[in-house]
CSV table of C-alpha atoms in Angstrom, one decimal:
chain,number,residue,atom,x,y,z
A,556,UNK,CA,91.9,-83.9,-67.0
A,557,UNK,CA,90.1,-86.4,-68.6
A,558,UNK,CA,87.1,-86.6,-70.9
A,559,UNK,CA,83.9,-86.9,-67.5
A,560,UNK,CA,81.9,-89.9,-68.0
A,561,UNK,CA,77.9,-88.9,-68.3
A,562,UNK,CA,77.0,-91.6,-66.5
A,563,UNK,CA,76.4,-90.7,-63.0
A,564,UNK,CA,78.4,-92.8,-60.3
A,565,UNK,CA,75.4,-92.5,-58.1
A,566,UNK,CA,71.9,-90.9,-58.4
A,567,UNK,CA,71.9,-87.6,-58.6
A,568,UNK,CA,70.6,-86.0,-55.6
A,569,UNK,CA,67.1,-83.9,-55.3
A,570,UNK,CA,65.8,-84.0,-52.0
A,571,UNK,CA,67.0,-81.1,-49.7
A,572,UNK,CA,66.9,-83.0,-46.5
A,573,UNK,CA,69.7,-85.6,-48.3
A,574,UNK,CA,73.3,-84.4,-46.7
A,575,UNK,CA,74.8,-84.8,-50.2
A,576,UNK,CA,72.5,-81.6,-51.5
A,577,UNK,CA,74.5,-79.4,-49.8
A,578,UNK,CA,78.1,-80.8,-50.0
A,579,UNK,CA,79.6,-78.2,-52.4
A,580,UNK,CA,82.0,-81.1,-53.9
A,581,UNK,CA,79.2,-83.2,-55.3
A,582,UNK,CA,77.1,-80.1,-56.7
A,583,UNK,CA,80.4,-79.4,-58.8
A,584,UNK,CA,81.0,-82.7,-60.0
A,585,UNK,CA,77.4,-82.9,-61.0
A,586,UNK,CA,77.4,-79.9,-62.8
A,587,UNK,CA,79.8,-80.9,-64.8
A,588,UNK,CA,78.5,-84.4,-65.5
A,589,UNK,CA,75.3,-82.8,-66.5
A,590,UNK,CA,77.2,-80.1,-68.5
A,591,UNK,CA,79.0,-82.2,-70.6
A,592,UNK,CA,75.9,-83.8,-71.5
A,593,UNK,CA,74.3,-80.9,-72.5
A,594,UNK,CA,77.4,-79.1,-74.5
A,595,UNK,CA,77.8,-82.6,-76.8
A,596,UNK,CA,73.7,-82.1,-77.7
A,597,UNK,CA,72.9,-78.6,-77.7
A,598,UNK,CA,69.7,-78.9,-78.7
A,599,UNK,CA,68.1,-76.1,-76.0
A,600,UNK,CA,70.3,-73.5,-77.2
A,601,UNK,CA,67.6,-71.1,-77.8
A,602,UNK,CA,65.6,-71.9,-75.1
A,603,UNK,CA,66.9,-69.5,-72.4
A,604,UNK,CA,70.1,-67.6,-72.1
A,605,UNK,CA,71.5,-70.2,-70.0
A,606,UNK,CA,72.6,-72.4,-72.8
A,607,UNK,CA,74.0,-70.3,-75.0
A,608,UNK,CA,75.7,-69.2,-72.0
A,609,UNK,CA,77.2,-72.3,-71.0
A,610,UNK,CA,78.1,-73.3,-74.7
A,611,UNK,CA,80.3,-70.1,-74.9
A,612,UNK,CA,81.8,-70.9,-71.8
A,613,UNK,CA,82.6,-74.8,-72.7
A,614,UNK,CA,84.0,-73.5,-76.3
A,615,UNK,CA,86.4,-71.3,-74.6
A,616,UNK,CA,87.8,-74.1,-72.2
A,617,UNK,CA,88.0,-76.1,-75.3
A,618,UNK,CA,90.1,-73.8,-77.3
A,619,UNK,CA,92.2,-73.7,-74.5
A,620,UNK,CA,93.1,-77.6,-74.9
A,621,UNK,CA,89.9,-78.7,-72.6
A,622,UNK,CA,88.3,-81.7,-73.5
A,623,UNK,CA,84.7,-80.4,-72.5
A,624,UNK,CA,83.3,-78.8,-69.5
A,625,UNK,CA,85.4,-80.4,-67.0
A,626,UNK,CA,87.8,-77.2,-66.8
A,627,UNK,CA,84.2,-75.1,-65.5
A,628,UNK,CA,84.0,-73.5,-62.3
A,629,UNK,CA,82.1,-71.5,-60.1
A,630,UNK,CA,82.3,-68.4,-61.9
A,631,UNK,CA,80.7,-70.4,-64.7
A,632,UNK,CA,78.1,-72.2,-63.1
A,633,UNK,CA,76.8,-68.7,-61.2
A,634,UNK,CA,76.5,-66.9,-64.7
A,635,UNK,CA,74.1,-69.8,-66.3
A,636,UNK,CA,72.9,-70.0,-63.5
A,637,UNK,CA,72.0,-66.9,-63.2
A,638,UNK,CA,70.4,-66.8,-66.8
A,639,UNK,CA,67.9,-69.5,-65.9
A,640,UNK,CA,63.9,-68.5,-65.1
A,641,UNK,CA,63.2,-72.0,-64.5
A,642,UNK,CA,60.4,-72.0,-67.0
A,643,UNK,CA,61.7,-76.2,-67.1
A,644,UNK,CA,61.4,-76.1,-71.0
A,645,UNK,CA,64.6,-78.0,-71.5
A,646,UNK,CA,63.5,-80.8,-68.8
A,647,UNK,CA,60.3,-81.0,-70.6
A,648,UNK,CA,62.3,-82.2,-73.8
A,649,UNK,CA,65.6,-83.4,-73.2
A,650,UNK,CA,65.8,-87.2,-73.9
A,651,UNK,CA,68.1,-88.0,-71.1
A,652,UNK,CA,65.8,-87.5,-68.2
A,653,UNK,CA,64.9,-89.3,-65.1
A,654,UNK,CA,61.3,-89.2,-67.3
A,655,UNK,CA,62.6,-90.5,-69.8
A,656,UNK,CA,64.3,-93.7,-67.7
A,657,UNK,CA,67.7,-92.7,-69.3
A,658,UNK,CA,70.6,-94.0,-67.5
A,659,UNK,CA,71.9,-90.1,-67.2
A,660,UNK,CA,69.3,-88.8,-65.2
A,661,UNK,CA,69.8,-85.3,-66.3
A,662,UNK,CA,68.0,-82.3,-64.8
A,663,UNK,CA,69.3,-78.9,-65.4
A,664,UNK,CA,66.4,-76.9,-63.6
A,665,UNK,CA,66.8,-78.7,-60.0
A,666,UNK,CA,70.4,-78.5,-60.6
A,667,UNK,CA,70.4,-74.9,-61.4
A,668,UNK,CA,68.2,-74.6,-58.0
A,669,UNK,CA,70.3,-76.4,-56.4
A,670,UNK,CA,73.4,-74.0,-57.0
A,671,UNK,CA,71.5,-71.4,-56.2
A,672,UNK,CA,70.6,-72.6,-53.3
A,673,UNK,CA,73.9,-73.3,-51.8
A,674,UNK,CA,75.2,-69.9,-52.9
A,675,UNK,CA,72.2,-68.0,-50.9
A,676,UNK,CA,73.4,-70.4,-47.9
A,677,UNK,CA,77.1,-69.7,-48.5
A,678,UNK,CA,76.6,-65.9,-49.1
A,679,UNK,CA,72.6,-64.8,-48.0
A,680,UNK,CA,69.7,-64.3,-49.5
A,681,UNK,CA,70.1,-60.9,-51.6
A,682,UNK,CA,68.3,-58.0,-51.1
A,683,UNK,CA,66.6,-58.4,-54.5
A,684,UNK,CA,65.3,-61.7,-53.5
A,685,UNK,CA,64.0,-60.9,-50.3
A,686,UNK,CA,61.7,-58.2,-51.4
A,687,UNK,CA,60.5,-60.6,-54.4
A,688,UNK,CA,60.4,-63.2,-52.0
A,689,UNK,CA,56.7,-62.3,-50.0
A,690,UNK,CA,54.2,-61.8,-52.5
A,691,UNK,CA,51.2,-62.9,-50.0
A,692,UNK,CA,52.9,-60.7,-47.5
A,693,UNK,CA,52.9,-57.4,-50.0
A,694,UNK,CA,49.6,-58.4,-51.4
A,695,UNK,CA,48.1,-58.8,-47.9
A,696,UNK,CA,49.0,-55.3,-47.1
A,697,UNK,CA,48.6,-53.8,-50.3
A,698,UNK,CA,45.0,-55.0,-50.9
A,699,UNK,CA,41.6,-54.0,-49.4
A,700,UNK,CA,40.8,-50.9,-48.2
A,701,UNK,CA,44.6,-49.4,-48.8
A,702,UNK,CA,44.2,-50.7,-52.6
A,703,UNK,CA,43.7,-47.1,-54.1
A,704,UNK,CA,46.6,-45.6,-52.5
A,705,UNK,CA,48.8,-48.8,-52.7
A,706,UNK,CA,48.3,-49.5,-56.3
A,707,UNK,CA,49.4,-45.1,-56.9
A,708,UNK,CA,52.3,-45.9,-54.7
A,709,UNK,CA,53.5,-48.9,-56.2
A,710,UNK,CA,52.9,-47.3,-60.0
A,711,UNK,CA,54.3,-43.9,-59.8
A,712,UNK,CA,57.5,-43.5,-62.1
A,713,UNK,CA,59.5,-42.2,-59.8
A,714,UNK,CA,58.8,-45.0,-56.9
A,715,UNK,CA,59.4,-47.2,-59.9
A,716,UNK,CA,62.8,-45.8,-60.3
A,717,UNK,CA,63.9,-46.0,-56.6
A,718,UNK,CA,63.0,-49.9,-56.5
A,719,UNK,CA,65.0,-50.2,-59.1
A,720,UNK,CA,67.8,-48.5,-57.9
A,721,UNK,CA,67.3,-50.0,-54.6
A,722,UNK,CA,65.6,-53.3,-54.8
A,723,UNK,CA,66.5,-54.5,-58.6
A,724,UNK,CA,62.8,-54.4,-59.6
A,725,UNK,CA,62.6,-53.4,-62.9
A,726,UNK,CA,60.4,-50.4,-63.1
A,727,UNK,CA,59.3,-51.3,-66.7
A,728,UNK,CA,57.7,-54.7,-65.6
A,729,UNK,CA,54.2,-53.9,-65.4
A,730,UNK,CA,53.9,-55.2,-61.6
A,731,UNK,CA,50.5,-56.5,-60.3
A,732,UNK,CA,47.9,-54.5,-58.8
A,733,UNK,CA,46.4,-54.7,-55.6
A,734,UNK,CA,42.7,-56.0,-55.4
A,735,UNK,CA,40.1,-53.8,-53.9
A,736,UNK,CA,38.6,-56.6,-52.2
A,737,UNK,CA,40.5,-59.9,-51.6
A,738,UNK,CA,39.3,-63.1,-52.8
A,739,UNK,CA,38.9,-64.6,-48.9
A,740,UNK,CA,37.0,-61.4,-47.5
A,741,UNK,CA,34.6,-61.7,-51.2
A,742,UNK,CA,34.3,-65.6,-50.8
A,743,UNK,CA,33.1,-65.6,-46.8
A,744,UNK,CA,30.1,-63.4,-48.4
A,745,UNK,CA,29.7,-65.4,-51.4
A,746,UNK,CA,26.2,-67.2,-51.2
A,747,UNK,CA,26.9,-70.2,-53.5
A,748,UNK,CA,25.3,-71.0,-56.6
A,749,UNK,CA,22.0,-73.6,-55.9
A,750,UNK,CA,23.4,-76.7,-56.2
A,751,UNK,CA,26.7,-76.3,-55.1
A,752,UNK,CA,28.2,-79.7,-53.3
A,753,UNK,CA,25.3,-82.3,-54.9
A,754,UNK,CA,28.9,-83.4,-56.8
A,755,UNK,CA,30.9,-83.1,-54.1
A,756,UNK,CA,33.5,-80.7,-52.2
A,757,UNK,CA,36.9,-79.4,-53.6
A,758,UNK,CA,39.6,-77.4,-51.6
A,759,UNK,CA,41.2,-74.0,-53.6
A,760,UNK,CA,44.6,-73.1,-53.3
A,761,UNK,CA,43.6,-69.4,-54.2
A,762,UNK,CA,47.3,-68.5,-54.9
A,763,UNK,CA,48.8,-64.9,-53.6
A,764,UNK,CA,47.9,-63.6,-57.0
A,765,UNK,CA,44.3,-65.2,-57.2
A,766,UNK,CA,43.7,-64.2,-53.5
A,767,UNK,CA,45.4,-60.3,-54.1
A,768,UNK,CA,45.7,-59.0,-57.4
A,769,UNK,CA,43.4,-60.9,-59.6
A,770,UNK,CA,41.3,-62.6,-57.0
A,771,UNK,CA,38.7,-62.4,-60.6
A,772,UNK,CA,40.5,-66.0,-61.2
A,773,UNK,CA,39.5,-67.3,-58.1
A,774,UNK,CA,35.7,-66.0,-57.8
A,775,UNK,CA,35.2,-67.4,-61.5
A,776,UNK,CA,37.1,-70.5,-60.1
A,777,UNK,CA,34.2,-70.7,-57.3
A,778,UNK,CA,31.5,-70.0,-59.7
A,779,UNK,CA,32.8,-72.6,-62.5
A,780,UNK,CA,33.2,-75.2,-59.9
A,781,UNK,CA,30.0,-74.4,-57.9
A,782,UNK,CA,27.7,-74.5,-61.5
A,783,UNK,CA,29.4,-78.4,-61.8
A,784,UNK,CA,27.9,-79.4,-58.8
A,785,UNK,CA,30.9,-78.5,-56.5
A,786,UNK,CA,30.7,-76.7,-53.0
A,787,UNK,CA,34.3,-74.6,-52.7
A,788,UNK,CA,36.4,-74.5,-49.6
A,789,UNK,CA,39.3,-72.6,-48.9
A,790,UNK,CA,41.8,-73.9,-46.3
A,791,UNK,CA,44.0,-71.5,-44.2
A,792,UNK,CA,47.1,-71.0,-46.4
A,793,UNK,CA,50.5,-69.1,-47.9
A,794,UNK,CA,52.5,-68.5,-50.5
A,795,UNK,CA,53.3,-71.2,-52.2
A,796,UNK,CA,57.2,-70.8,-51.9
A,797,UNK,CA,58.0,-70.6,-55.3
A,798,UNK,CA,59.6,-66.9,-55.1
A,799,UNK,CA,61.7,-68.2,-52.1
A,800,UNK,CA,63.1,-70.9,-54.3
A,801,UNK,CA,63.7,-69.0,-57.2
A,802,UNK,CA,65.8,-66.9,-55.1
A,803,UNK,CA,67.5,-69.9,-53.6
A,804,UNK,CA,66.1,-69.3,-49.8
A,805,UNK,CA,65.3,-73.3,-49.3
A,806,UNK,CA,64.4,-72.5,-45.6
A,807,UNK,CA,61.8,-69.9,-46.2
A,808,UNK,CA,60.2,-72.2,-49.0
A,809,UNK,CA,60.4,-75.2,-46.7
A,810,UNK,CA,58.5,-73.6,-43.8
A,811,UNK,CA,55.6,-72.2,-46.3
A,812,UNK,CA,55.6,-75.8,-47.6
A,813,UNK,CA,55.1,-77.4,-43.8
A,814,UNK,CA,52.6,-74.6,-43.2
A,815,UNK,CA,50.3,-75.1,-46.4
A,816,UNK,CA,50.8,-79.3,-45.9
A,817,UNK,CA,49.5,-79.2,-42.6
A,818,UNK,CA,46.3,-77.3,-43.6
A,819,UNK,CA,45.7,-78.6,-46.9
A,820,UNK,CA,46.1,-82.2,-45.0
A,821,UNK,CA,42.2,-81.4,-43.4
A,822,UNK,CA,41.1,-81.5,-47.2
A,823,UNK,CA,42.8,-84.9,-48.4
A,824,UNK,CA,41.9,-86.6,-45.0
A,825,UNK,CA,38.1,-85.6,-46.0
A,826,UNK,CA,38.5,-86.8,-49.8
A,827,UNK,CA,38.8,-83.5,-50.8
A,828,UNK,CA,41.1,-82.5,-53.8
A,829,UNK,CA,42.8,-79.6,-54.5
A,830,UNK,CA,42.3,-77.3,-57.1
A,831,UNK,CA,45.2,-74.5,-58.0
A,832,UNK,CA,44.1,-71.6,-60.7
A,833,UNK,CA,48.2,-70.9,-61.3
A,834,UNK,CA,50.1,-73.4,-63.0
A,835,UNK,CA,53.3,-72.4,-60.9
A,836,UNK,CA,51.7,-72.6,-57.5
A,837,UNK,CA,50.3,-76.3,-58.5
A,838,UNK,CA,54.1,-77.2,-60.1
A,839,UNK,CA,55.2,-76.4,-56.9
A,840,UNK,CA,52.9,-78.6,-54.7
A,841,UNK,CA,53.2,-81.1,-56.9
A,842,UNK,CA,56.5,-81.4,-57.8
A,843,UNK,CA,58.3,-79.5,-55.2
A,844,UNK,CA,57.2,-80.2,-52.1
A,845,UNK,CA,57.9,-84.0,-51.7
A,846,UNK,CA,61.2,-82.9,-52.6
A,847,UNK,CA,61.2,-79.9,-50.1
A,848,UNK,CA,60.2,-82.1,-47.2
A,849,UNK,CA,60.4,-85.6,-47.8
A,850,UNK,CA,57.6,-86.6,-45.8
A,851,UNK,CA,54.3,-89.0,-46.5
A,852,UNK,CA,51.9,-85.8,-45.4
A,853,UNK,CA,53.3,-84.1,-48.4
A,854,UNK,CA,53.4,-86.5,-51.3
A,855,UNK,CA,49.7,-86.8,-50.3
A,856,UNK,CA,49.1,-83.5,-50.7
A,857,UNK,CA,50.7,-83.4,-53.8
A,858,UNK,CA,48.8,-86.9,-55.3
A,859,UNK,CA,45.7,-84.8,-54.4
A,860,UNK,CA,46.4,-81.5,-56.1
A,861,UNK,CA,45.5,-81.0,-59.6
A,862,UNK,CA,45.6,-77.6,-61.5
A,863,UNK,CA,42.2,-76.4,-61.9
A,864,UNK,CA,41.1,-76.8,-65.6
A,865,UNK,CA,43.0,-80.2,-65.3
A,866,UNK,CA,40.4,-81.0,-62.4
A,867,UNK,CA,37.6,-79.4,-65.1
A,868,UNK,CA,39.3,-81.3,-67.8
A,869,UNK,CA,38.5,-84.9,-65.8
A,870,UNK,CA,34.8,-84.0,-65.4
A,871,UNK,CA,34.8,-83.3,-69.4
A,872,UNK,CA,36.3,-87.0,-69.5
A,873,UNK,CA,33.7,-88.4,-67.3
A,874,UNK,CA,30.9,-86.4,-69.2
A,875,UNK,CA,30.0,-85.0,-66.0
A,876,UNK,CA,31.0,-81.5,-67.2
A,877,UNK,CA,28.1,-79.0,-67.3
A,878,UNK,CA,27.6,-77.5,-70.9
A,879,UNK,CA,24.9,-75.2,-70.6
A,880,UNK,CA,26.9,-72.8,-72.5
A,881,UNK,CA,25.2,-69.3,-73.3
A,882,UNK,CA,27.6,-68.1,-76.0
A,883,UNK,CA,30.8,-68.8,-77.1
A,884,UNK,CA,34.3,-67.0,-77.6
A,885,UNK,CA,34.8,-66.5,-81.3
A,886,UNK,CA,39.0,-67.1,-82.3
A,887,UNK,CA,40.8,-67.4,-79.2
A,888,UNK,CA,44.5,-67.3,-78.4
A,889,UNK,CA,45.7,-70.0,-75.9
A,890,UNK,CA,49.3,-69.2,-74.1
A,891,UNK,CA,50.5,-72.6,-72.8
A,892,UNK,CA,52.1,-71.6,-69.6
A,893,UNK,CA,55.6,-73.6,-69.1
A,894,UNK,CA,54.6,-74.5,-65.5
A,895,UNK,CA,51.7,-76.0,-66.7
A,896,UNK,CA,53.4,-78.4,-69.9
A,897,UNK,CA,56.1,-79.4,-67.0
A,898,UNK,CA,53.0,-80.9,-65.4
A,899,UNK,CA,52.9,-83.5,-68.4
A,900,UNK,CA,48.8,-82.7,-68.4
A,901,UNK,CA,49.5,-80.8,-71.6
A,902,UNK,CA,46.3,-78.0,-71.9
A,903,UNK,CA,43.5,-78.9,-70.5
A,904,UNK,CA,42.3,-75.2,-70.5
A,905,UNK,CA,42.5,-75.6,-74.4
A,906,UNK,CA,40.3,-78.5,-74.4
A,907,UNK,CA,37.9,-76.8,-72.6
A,908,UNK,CA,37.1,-74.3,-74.1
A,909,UNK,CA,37.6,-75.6,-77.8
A,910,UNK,CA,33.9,-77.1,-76.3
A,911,UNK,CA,32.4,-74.2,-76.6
A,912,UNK,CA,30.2,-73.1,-79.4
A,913,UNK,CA,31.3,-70.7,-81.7
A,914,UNK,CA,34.9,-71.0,-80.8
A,915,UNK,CA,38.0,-71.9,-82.4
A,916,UNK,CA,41.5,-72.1,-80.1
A,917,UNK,CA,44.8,-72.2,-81.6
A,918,UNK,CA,47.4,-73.3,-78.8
A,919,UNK,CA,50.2,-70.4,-78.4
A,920,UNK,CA,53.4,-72.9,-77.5
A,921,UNK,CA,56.0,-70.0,-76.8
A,922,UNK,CA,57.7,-69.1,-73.2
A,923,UNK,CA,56.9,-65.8,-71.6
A,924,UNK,CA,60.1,-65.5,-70.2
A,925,UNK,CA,58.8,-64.6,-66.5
A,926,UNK,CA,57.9,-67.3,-64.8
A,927,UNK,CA,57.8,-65.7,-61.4
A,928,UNK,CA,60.6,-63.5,-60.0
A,929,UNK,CA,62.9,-63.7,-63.2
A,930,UNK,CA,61.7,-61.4,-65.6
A,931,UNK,CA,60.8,-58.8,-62.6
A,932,UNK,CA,64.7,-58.1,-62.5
A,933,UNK,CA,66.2,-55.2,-63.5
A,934,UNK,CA,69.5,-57.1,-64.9
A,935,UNK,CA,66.8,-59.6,-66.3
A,936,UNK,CA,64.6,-57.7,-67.6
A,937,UNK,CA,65.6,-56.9,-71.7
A,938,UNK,CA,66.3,-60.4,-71.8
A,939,UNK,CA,63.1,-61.5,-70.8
A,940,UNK,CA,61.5,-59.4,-73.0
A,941,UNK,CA,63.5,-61.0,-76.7
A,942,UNK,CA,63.3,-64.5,-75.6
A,943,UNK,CA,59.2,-63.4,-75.1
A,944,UNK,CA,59.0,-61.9,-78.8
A,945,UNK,CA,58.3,-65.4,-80.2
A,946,UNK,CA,55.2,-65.7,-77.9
A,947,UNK,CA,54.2,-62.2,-78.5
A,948,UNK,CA,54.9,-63.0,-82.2
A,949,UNK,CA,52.3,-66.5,-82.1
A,950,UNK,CA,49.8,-64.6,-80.4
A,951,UNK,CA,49.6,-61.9,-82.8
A,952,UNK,CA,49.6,-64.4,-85.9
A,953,UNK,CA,46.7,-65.6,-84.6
A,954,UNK,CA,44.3,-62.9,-84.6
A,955,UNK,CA,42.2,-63.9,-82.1
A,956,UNK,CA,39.3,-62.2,-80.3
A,957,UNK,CA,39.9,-63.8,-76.8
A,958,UNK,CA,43.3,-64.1,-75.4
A,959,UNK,CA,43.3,-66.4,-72.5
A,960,UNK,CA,46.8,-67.8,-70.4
A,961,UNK,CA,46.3,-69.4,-66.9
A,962,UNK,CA,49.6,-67.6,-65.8
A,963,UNK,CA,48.7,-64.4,-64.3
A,964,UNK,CA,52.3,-63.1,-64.9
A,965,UNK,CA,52.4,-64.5,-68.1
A,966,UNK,CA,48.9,-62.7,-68.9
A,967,UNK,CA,51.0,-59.4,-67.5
A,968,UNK,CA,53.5,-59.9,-70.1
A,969,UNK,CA,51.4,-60.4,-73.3
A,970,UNK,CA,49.4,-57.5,-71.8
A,971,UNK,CA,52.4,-55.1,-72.0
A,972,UNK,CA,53.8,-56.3,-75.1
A,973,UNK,CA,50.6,-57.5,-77.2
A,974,UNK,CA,48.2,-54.5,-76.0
A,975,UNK,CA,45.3,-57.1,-75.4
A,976,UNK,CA,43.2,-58.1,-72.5
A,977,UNK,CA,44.1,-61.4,-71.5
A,978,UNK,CA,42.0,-63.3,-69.2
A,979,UNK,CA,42.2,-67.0,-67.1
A,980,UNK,CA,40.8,-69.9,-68.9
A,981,UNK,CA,37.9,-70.1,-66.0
A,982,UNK,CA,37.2,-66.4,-67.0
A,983,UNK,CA,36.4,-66.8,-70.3
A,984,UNK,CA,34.3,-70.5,-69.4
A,985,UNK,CA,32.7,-68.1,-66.6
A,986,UNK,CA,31.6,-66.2,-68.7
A,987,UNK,CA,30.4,-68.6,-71.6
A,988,UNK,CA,28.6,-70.0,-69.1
A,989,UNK,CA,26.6,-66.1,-68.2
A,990,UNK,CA,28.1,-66.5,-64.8
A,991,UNK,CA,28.4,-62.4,-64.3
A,992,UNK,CA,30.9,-61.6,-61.8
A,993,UNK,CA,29.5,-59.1,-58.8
């Protein structure tokens, strides 16, 4: 075999309604285009286990008279695969991107996907990913009234131990819990603040864990919002889809994607924009769903999304935003959520509350090696937890008084390895602002 060219012969393909997505031929050939890239650079090695992975896999072939990674094959691609959390670091900063208008269009994290993908069609959906897959589902049963029992249940070591051994849930991932009240039931009895919609109206994608475990986020959301002059709606909706894809079930993700398009449709045909208080949920509208379904409905959808201190952070740039603050926050430690820089809309929670008096935020740049399903693995879970040690490491350098992330699983992380409170960037405004929740 020869030396592979890095130059595609024809664009890569992204779309999942495109025939060629699912031709196992072409995902090989691309993998190794894109590979060989990515061994002659090498500069994500330490960004996730998948590179050093595939390095040590395109050495090997090479000391066995291989010119580079054209002697990889399935074996090979399942095991980086495999190591990949899709936190899109290495997309963020490789120079060879569609992004970046480089001739070899290189993305590793759709490409990843995309074998995943075809390997759940090929050989199901595991077990594992299945019960990760529903997290509106679980939260919808798990919260309310059942919320004392549920979160007892779902806590108890040795329950911990059988999903585990069962399910592949790690039981030392400190798991969600349920909300006593959910964020829909608390908002149809929320009287709005006065003034609410003399700016305007703005649809909320609550998110399964804004609507279930912390539905804090998405009251403060309504509050913050409804104190700039903006009345809050929240359209029928699901899950996002981002645990289906992460465990390669295209279908499931697709049909969440049609059901939340059609809703969120009502909101864009008024004007309306959406707000999203989790940086994956909004990556996923955003970026995913065009891709998902290919249709005009959902690239307006996704033109009309924004994540919510990005929508906060436009007011701030009109001078619109309200800055009655009553206090502010002292040192704060900012976690830049990797769904959030793969927006390109770098920290807009940052700049928002390095407004407020009193308050100085140093930006925490470092993965938390979650980023959704991942780092809830059993087989994951040690590995999430080193490649997390340099986040843990920047927050603690900082000494800060108020740790804020606007990933909830994120904030569960640095949580269990930090020993701090962490709260959502609209907390900690919500509360500068003497917003009490009730």
């Amino acid at each position: 075999m020869s030396k592979i060219d890095p130059r595609p012969k024809v664009p890569p393909v992204t779309s999942v309604a495109d025939p060629r997505y699912w031709d196992p031929v072409d995902l090989q050939d691309e993998l190794r285009r894109q590979f060989e890239v990515c061994h002659g650079c090498r500069m994500c090695v330490n960004y996730c286990g998948s590179f050093p992975d595939l390095f040590a896999r395109v050495d090997r072939d090479i000391d066995r008279g291989a010119e580079g990674s054209e002697r990889l094959d399935v074996s090979d691609f399942r095991s980086v695969t495999e190591l990949c959390w899709q936190c899109k670091l290495c997309y963020i900063d490789c120079p060879y991107t569609p992004d970046q208008k480089h001739e070899w269009a290189l993305d590793i994290p759709r490409l990843l996907g995309r074998e995943k993908a075809q390997r759940a069609q090929r050989e199901g959906i595991t077990l594992q990913d299945k019960a990760l897959g529903e997290p509106g589902q679980l939260g919808a049963l798990g919260s309310g009234p059942l919320s004392p029992l549920t979160n007892f249940v779902s806590r108890h070591r040795l329950v911990r131990k059988v999903n585990e051994k069962v399910l592949g849930i790690s039981e030392e991932f400190p798991i969600p819990p349920f909300a006593s009240q959910p964020f829909e039931k608390w908002l149809a009895a929320h009287k709005p603040l006065e003034g609410a919609g003399s700016a305007g109206t703005v649809a909320i994608f609550a998110t399964c864990l804004g609507d279930y475990n912390f539905p804090i986020i998405a009251r403060d959301a309504v509050r913050v919002l409804e104190k700039n002059g903006f009345r809050v709606e929240r359209p029928p909706q699901v899950c996002c889809g981002i645990p289906n894809l992460d465990g390669g079930d295209v279908e499931a993700a697709r049909e969440k994607a049609r059901t939340n398009v059609r809703s969120l449709m009502s909101a864009v045909e008024a004007g309306h924009k959406i707000v999203v208080p989790g940086p994956s949920c909004s990556y996923t509208i955003r970026k995913e769903y065009p891709e998902l379904l290919g249709t005009k409905e959902a690239k307006l959808v996704a033109e009309s999304t924004l994540d919510l201190m990005e929508f906060l952070d436009r007011l701030r740039k009109a001078k619109t935003l309200n800055k009655d603050f009553k206090s502010g926050l002292g040192k704060v430690a900012y976690h830049a959520a990797c769904h959030l820089r793969a927006q390109k809309i770098g920290t807009p929670g940052a700049r928002i509350l390095g407004l407020l008096p009193d308050t100085e935020v140093d930006v925490v740049e470092k993965c938390s090696a979650v980023d959704g399903t991942w780092g809830m693995k059993a087989q994951h879970y040690e590995m999430g937890r080193k490649y997390a040690q340099k986040m843990v490491r920047g927050i603690e350098a900082v000494e800060a008084k108020t740790v804020v992330t606007d990933c909830p699983l994120s904030g569960q992380r640095i949580r269990h390895e930090n020993k701090v409170d962490v709260v959502h960037p609209v907390t900690a405004l919500a509360r500068a602002y003497g917003l009490e929740d009730a």
